[in-house]
PDB file of C-alpha atoms in Angstrom:
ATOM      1  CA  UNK A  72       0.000   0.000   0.000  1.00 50.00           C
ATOM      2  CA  UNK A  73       3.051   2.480  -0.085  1.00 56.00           C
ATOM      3  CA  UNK A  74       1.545   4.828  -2.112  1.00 78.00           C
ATOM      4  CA  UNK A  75       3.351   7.695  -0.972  1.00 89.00           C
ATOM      5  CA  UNK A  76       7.447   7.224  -0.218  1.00 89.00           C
ATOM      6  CA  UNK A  77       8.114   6.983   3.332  1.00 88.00           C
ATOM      7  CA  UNK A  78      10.777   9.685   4.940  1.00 90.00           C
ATOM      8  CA  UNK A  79      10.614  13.288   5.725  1.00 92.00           C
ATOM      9  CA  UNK A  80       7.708  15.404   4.595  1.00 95.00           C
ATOM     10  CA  UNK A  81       7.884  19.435   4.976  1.00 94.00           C
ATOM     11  CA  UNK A  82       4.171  20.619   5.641  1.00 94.00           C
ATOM     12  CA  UNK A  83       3.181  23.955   4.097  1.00 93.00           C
ATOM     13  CA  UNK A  84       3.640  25.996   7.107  1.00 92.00           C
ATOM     14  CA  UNK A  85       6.993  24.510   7.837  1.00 92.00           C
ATOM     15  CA  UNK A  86       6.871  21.982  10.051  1.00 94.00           C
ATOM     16  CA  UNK A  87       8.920  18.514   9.562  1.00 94.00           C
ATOM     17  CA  UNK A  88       7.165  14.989   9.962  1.00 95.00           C
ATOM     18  CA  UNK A  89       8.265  11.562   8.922  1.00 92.00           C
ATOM     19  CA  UNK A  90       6.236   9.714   7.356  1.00 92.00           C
ATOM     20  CA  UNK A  91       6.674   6.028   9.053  1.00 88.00           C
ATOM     21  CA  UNK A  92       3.720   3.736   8.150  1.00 89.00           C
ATOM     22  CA  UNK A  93       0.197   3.181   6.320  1.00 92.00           C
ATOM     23  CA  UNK A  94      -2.949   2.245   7.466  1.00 93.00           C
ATOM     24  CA  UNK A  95      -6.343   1.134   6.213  1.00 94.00           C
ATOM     25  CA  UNK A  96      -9.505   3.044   8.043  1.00 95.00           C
ATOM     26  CA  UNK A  97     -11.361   0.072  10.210  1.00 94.00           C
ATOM     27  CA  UNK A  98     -14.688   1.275   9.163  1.00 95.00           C
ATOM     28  CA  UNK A  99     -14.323   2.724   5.381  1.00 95.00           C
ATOM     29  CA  UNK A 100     -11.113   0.919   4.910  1.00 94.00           C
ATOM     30  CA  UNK A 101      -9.750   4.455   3.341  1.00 94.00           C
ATOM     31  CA  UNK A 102      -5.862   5.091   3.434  1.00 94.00           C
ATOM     32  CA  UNK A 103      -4.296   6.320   6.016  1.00 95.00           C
ATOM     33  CA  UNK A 104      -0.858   7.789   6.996  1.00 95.00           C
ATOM     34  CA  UNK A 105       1.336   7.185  10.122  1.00 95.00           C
ATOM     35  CA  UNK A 106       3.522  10.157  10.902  1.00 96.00           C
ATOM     36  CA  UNK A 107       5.107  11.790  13.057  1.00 95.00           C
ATOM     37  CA  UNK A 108       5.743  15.430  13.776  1.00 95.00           C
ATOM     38  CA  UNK A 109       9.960  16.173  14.049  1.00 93.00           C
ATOM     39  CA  UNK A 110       9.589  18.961  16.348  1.00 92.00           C
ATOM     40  CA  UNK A 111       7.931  19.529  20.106  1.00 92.00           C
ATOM     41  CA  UNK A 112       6.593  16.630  21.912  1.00 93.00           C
ATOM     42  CA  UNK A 113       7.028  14.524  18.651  1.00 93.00           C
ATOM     43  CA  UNK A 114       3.553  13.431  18.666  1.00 96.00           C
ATOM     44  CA  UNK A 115       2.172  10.445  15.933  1.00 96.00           C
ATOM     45  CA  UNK A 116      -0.511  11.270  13.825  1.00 96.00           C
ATOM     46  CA  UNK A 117      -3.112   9.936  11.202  1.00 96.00           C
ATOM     47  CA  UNK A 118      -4.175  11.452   8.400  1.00 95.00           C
ATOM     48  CA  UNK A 119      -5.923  10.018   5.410  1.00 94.00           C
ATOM     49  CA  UNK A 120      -4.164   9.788   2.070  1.00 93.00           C
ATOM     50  CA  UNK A 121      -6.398  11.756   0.186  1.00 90.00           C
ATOM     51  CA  UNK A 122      -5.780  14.577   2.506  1.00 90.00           C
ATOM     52  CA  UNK A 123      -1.842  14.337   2.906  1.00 91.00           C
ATOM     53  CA  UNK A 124      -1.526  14.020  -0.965  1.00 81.00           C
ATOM     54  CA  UNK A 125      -4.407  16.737  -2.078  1.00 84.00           C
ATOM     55  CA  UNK A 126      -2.696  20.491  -3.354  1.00 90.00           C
ATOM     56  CA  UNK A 127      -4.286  23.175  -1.388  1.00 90.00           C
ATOM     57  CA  UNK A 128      -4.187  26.838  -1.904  1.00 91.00           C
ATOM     58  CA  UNK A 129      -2.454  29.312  -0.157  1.00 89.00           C
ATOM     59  CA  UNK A 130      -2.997  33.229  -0.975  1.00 89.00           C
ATOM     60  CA  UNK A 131      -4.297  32.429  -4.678  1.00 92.00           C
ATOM     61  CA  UNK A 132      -1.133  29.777  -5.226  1.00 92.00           C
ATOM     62  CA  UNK A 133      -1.953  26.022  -5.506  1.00 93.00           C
ATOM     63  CA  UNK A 134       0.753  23.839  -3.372  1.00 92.00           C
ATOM     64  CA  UNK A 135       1.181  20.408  -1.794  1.00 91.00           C
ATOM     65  CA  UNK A 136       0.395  20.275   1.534  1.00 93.00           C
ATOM     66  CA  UNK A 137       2.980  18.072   2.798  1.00 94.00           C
ATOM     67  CA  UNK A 138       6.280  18.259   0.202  1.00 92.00           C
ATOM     68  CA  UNK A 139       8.730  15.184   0.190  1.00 92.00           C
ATOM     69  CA  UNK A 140      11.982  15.994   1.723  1.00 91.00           C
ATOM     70  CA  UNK A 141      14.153  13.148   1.685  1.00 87.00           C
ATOM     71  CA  UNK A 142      14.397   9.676   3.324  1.00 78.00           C
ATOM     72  CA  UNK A 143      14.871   9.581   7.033  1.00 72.00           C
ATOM     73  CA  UNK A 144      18.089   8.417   8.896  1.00 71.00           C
ATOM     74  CA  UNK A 145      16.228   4.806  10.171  1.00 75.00           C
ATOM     75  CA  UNK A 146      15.544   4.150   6.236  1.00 73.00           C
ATOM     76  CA  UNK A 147      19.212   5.355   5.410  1.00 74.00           C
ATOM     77  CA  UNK A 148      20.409   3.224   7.998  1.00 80.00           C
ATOM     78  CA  UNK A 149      17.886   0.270   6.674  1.00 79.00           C
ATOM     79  CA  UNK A 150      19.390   0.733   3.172  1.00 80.00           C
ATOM     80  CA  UNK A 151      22.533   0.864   3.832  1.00 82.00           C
ATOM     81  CA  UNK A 152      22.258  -2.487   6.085  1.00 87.00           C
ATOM     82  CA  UNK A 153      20.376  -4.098   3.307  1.00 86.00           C
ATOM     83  CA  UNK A 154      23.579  -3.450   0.523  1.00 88.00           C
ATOM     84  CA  UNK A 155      25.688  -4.720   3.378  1.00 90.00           C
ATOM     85  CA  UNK A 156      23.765  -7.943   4.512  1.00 92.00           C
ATOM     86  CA  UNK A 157      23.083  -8.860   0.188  1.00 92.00           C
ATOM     87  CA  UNK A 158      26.932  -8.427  -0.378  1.00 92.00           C
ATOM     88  CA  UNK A 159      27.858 -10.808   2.904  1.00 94.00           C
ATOM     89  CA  UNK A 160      24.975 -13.108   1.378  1.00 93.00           C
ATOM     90  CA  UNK A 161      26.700 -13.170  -1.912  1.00 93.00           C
ATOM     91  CA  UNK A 162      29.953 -14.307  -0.765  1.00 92.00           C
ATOM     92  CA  UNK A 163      29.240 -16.748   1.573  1.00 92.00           C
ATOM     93  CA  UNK A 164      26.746 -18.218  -1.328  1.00 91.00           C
ATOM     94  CA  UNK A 165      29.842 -18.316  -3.560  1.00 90.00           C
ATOM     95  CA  UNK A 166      32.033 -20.677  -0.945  1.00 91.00           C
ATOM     96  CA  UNK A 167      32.346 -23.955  -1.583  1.00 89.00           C
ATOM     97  CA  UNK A 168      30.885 -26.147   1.135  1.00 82.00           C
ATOM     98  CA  UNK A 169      32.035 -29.461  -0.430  1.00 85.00           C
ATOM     99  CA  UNK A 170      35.497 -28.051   0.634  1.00 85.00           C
ATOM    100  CA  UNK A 171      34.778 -27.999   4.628  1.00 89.00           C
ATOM    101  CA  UNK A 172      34.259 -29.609   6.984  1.00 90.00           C
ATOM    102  CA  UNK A 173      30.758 -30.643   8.314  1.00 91.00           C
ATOM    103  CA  UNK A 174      30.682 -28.416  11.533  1.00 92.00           C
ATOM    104  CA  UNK A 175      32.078 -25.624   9.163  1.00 92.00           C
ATOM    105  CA  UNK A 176      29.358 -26.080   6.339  1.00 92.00           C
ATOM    106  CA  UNK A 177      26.683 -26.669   8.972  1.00 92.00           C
ATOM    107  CA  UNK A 178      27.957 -23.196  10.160  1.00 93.00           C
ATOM    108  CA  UNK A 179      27.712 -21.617   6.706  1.00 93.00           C
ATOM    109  CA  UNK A 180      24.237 -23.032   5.793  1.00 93.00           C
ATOM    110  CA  UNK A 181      23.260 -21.157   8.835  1.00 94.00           C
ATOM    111  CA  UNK A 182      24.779 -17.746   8.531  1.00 94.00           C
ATOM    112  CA  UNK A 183      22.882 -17.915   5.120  1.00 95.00           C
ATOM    113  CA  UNK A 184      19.608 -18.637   6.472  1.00 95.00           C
ATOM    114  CA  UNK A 185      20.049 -16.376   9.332  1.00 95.00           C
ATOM    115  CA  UNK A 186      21.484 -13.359   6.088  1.00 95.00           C
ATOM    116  CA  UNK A 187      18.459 -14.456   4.438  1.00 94.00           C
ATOM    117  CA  UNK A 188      15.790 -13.894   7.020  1.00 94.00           C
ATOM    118  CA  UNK A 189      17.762 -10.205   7.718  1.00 93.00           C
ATOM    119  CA  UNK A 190      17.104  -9.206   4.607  1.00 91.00           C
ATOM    120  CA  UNK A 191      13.442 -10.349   4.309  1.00 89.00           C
ATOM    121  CA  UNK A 192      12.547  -8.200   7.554  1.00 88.00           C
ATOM    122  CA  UNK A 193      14.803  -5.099   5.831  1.00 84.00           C
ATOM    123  CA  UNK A 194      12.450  -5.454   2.787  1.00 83.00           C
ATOM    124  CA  UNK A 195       9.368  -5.940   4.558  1.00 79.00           C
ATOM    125  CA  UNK A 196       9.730  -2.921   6.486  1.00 74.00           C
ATOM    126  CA  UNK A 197      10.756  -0.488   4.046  1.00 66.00           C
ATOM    127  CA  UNK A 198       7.436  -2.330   2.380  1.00 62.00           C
ATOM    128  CA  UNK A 199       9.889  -3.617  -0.937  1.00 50.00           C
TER     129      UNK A 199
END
């Protein structure tokens, strides 16, 4: 449902929020966005799609109401982890087993499984 990219959002009047999650409406099952505001008590929010992605005009000018910043440092960190954990994957895929011994490849067939399932929960929650 990622409809909109999550990471840092400036609203119209200035503030910061970043944009964390989605959720569906339990009653009219409409789109809805998690957020949170970057500044004061750092409350989370909802809003429905429709309304975060709508223009709105300001003194006779149309503009977005919330405008796409950037990611934020948890998804640069995510990212980053992700190239790091699919290049370890890689390499250890590209060892020969047949040349170890049996605790050794045991070992092996487990850091892959374990690389495997780290990069399924990266990609799950940066919703790829």
């Amino acid at each position: 449902m990622n409809l909109i990219p999550l990471g840092i959002y400036r609203h119209y009047k200035g503030n910061q929020y970043e944009v964390f999650g989605f959720a569906k409406h339990s009653e009219t099952l409409e789109d809805m966005v998690i957020y949170r505001a970057l500044y004061g008590e750092r409350r989370t929010w909802v809003r429905p799609l429709s309304m975060w992605d709508n223009p709105i005009e300001i003194d006779g000018k149309t503009v977005k109401r919330f405008e796409y910043v950037g990611e934020s440092d948890s998804q640069r960190e995510l990212t980053e982890a992700h190239r790091a954990l699919l290049s370890t994957l890689q390499k250890c895929e590209k060892i020969d087993g047949d040349k170890m011994g049996k605790s050794q490849q045991t070992l092996l067939e487990r850091r892959i499984a374990a690389l495997k399932i780290a990069l399924n929960l990266i990609e799950k929650e940066q919703n790829l």
